[in-house]
Short mmCIF file of C-alpha atoms in Angstrom, two decimals:
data_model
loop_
_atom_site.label_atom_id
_atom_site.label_comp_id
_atom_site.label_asym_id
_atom_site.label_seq_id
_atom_site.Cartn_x
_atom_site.Cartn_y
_atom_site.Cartn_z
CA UNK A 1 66.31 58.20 138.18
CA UNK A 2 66.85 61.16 135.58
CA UNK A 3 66.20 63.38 138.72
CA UNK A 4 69.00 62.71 139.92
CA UNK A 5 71.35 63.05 137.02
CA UNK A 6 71.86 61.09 133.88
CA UNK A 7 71.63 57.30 134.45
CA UNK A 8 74.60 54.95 134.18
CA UNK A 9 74.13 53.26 131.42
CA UNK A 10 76.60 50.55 131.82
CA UNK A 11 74.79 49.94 135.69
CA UNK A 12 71.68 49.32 133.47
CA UNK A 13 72.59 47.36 131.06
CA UNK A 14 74.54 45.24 133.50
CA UNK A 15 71.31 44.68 135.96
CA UNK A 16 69.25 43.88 132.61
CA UNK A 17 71.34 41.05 131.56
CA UNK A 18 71.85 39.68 135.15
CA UNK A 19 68.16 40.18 136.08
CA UNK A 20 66.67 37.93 132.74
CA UNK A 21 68.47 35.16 134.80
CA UNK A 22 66.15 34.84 137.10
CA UNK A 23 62.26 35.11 137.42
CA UNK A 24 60.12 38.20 138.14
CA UNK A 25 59.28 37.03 141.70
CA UNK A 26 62.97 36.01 142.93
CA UNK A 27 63.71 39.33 143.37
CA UNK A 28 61.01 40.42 145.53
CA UNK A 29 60.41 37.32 147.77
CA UNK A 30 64.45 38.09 148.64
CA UNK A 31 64.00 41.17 149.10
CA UNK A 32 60.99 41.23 151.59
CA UNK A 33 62.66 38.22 153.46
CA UNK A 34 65.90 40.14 154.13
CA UNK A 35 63.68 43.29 154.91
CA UNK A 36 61.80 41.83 157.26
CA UNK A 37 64.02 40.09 159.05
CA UNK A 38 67.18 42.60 159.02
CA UNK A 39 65.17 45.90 158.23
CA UNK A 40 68.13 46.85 155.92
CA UNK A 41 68.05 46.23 152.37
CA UNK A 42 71.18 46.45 149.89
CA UNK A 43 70.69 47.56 146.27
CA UNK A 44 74.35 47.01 145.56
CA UNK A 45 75.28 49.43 142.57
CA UNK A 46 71.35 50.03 141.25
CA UNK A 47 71.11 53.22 143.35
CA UNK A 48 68.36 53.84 140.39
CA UNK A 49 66.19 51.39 142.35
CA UNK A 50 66.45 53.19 145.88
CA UNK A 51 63.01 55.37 145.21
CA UNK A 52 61.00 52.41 144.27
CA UNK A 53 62.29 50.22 147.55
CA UNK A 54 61.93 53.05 149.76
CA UNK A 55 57.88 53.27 148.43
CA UNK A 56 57.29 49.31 148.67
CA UNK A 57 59.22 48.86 152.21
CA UNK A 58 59.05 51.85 154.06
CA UNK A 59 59.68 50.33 157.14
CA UNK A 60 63.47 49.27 156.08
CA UNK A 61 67.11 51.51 155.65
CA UNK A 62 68.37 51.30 152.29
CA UNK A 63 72.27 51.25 151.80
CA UNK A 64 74.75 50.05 148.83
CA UNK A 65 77.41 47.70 150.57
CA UNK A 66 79.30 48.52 147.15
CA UNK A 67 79.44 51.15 144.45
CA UNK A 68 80.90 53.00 141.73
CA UNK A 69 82.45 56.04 143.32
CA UNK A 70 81.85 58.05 140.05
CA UNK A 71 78.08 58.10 141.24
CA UNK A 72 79.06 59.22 144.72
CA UNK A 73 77.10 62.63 143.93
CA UNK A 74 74.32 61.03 143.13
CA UNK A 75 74.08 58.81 146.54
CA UNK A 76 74.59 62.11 148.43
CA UNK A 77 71.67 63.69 146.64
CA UNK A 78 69.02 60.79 147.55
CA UNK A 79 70.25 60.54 150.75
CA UNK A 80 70.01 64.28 151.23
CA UNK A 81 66.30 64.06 150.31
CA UNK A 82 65.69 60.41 151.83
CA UNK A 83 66.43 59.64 154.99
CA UNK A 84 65.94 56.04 154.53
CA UNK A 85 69.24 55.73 152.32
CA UNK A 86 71.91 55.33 155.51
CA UNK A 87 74.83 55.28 153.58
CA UNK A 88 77.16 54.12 150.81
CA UNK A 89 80.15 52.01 150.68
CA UNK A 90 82.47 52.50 147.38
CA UNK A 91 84.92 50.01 145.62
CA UNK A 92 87.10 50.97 146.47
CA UNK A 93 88.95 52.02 149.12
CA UNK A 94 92.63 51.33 148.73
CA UNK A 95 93.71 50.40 145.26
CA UNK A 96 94.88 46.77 145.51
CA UNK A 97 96.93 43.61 143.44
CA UNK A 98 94.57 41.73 141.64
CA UNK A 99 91.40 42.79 139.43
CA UNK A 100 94.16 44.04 137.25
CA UNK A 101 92.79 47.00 135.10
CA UNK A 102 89.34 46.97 136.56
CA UNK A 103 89.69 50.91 136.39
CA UNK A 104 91.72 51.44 133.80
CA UNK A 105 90.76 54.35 130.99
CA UNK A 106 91.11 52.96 127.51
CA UNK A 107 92.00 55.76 124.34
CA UNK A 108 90.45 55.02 120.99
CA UNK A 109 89.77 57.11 117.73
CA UNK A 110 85.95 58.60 117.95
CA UNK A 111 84.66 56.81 115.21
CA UNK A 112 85.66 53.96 117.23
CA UNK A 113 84.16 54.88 120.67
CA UNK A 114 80.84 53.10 119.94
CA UNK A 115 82.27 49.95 119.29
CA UNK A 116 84.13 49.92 123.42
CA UNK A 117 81.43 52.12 124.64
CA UNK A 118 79.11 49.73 126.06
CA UNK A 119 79.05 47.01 128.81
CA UNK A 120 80.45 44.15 126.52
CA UNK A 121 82.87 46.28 124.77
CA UNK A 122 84.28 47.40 128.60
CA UNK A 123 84.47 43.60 129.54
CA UNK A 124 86.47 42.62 126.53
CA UNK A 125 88.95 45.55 127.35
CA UNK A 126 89.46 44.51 130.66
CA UNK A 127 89.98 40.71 130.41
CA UNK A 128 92.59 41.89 127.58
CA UNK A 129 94.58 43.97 130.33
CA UNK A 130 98.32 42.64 129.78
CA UNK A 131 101.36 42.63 131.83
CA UNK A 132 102.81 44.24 133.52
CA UNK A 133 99.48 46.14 134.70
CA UNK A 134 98.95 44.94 138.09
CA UNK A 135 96.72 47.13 140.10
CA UNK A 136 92.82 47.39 139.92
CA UNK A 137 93.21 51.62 139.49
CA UNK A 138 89.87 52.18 141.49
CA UNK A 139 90.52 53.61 144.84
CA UNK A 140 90.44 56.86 146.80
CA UNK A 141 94.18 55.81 147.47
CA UNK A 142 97.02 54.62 145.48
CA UNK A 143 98.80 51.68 146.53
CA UNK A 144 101.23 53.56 148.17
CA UNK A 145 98.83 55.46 150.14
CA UNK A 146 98.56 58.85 148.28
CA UNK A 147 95.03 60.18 147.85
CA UNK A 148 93.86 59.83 144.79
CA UNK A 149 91.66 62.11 142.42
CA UNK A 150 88.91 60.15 142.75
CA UNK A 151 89.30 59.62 146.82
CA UNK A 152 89.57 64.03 146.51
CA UNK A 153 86.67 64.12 144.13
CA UNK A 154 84.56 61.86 146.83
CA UNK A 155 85.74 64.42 149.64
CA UNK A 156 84.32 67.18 148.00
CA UNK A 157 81.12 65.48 147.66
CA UNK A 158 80.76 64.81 151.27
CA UNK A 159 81.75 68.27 152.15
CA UNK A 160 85.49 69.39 151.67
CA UNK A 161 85.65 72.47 150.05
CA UNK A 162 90.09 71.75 149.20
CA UNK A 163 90.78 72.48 145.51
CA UNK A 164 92.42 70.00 143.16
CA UNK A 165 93.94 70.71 140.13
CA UNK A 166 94.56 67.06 137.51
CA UNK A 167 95.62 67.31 134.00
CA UNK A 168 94.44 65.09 130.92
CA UNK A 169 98.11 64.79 128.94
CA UNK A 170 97.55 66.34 125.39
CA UNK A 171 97.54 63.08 123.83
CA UNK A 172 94.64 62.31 124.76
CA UNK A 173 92.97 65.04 123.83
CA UNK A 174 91.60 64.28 120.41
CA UNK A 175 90.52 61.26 121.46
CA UNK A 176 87.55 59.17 123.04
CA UNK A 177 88.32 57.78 126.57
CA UNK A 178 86.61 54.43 127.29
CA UNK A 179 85.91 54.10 130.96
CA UNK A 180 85.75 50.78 132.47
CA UNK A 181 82.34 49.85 133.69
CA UNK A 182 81.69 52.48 136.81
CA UNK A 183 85.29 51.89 138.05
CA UNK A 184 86.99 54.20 136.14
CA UNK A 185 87.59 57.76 136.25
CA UNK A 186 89.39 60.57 133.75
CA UNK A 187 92.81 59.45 133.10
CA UNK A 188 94.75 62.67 134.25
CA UNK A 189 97.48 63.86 136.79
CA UNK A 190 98.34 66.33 139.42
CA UNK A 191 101.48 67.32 137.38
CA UNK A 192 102.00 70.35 134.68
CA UNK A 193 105.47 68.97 133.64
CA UNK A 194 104.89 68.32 129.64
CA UNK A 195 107.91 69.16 128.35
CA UNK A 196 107.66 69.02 124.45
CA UNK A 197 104.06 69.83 124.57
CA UNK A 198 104.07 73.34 124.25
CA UNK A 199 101.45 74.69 122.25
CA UNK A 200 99.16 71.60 122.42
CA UNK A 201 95.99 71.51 123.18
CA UNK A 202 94.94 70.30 127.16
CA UNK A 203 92.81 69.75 129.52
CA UNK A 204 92.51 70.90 132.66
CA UNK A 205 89.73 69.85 135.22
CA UNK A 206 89.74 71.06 138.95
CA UNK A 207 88.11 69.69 141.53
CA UNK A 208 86.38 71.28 144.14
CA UNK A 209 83.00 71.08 146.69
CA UNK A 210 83.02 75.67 146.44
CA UNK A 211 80.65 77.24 144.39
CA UNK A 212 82.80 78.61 142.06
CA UNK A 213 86.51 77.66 140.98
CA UNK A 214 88.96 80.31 138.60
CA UNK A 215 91.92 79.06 137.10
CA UNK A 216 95.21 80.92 136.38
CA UNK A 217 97.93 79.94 134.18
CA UNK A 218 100.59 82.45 135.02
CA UNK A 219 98.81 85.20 136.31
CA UNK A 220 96.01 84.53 133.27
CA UNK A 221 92.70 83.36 133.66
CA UNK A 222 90.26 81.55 130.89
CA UNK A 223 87.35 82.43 133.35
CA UNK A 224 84.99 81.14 135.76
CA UNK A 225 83.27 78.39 136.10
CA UNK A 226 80.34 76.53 138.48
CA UNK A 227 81.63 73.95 140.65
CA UNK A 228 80.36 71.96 143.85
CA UNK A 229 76.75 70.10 143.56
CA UNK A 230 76.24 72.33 140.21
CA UNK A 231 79.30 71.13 138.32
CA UNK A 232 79.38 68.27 139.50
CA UNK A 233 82.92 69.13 141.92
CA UNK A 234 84.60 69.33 138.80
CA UNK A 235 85.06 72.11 136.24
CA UNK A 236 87.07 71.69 133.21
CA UNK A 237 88.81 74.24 131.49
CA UNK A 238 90.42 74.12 127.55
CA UNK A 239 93.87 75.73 127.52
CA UNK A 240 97.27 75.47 125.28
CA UNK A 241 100.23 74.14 127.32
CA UNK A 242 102.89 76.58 128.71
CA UNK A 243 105.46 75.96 131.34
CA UNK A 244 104.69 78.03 134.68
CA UNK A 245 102.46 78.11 137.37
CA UNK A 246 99.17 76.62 137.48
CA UNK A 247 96.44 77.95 139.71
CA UNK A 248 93.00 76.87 140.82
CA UNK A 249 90.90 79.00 143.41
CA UNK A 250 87.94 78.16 144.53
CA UNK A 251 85.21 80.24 146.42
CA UNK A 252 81.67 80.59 147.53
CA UNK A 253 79.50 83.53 147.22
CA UNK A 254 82.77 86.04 147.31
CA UNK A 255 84.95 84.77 149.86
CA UNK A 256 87.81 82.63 148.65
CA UNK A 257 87.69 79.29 150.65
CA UNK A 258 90.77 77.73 149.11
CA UNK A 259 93.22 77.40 146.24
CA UNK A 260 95.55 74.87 145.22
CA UNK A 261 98.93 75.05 142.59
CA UNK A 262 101.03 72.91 140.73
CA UNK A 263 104.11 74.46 138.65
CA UNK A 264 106.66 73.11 136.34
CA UNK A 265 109.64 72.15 137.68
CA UNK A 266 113.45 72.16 136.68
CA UNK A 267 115.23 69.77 135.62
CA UNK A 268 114.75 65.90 137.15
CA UNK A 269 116.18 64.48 139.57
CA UNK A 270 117.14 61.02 140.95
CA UNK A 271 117.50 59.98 144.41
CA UNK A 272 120.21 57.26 145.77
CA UNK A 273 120.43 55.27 148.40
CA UNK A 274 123.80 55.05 149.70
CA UNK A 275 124.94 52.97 152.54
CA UNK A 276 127.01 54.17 155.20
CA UNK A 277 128.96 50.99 155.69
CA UNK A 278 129.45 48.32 152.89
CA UNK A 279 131.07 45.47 155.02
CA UNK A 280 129.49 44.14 158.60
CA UNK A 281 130.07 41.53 161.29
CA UNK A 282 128.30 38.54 161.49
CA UNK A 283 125.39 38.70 164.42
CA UNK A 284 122.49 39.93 165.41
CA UNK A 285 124.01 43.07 166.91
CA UNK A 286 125.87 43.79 164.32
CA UNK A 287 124.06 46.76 163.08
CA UNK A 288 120.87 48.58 164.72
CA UNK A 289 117.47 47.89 164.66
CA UNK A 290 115.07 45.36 166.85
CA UNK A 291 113.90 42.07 165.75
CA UNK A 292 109.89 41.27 166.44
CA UNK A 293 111.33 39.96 169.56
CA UNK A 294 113.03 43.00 170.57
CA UNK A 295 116.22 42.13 170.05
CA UNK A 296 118.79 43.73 168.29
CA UNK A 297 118.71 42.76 164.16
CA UNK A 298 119.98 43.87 161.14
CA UNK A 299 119.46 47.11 159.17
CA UNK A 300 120.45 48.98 156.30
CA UNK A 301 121.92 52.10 156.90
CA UNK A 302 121.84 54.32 154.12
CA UNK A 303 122.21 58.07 153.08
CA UNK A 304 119.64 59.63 150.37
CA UNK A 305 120.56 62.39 148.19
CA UNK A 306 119.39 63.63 144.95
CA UNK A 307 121.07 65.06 142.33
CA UNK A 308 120.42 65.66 138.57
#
């Protein structure tokens, strides 16, 4: 599968160990039983094996019912040259509760990044994940609904040609970022508030399914880069933190097809909730708002405001 980029070597190793479990010929009996009788066959994360299914049954569809979505390029590409491959489903879509830290980025010294860097290493890191981290961390949306960097990555891949600007904070920069298994993406944010970095080294990757993306850092670009299938749909670019405005513009051949920009802000804010009324009657009318049932029930009333 080197054609199609370099292989995940954490898939691999993962389908070696689970594959010794069982003999040569389980694998293939299953296989041509559920071909023949669905004409669909599921390769569930190995999307290394799709060429070598599509030779030996080329009378079945070939799909992944689940998948890394940091190998959502890749998927495109064989399914752009094989029409067999019908399509992809990721893990996943909405992060969730539960599988707490199953896409979590892990930052260790470089001299140490062998020791995490492999399927075992990944697995101890996980099963380690403490309180109070909740979430699984590997969806197109956060939990609250917000697209993700990963769910905009996986856009651009299938088509959208929308800009996206996420930054790595400089802590990280010096360091070697342990990914967990194929869940995990970059640790960064859509923010350029680092006050008390100035100076420090960052990094800056921009997302994007144009040819070409340019960054600006008030009004001053460190260049061009390749983006879209080249890239792939992400360019990264070195820079020094400064306060200002950050901008990423992305176009094919010469015609700018979009941009996106994230500044630094004043000074925080907090927002309270204040209600309008701090004593009520008794009842079910008391204040407005319908029950399931339609009838009237209670609800807050409350006034937001913000102030610093």
């Amino acid at each position: 599968m080197q054609k199609y980029g370099v292989l995940d070597s954490t898939v691999s190793e993962m389908t070696a160990e689970i594959e010794k479990m069982f003999p040569p010929t389980t694998d293939a009996s299953i296989t041509k039983a559920v071909a023949d009788y669905t004409g669909v066959i599921d390769t569930h994360y190995s999307y290394f094996r799709f060429p070598s299914l599509i030779k030996k049954y080329p009378n079945a569809a070939v799909m992944r019912t689940e998948s890394y979505a940091r190998t959502s390029d890749l998927i495109k590409e064989i399914m752009d040259e094989h029409p067999e491959v019908i399509g992809d489903f990721v893990w996943t879509c909405w992060n969730h509760i539960g599988e707490a830290g199953l896409g979590r980025c892990v930052h260790v010294p470089k001299e140490e990044e062998e020791k995490y860097n492999n399927v075992f290493g990944m697995m101890d890191i996980m099963v380690k994940t403490e309180y109070p981290y909740r979430l699984s961390n590997c969806a197109d949306f956060d939990i609250n609904g917000v697209p993700t960097v990963q769910g905009i990555y996986r856009k651009n891949v299938w088509g959208d040609q929308s800009t996206c600007i996420a930054v790595q904070p400089p802590a990280y920069h010096d360091l070697a970022e342990i990914k967990m298994l194929g869940f995990s993406r970059t640790e960064e944010k859509q923010s350029w508030n680092l006050e008390g970095e100035e100076g420090k080294p960052i990094r800056v990757n921009v997302y994007s399914g144009a040819e070409w993306l340019e960054l600006f850092l008030n009004e001053k670009s460190p260049g061009r880069k390749p983006a879209g299938k080249k890239a792939p749909y992400c360019a990264s670019f070195e820079l020094e933190y400064e306060p200002g405005i950050l901008t990423a513009v992305s176009s094919t051949g010469r015609k700018e097809v979009s941009r996106s920009t994230i500044e630094t802000t004043g000074k925080a804010v907090k927002i309270k909730a204040v209600p309008e009324n701090t004593q009520a009657k008794a009842g079910v009318k008391a204040l407005g708002g319908k029950s399931h049932k339609g009838q009237l029930g209670l609800a807050a009333l409350v006034t937001l405001y913000a102030e610093t």
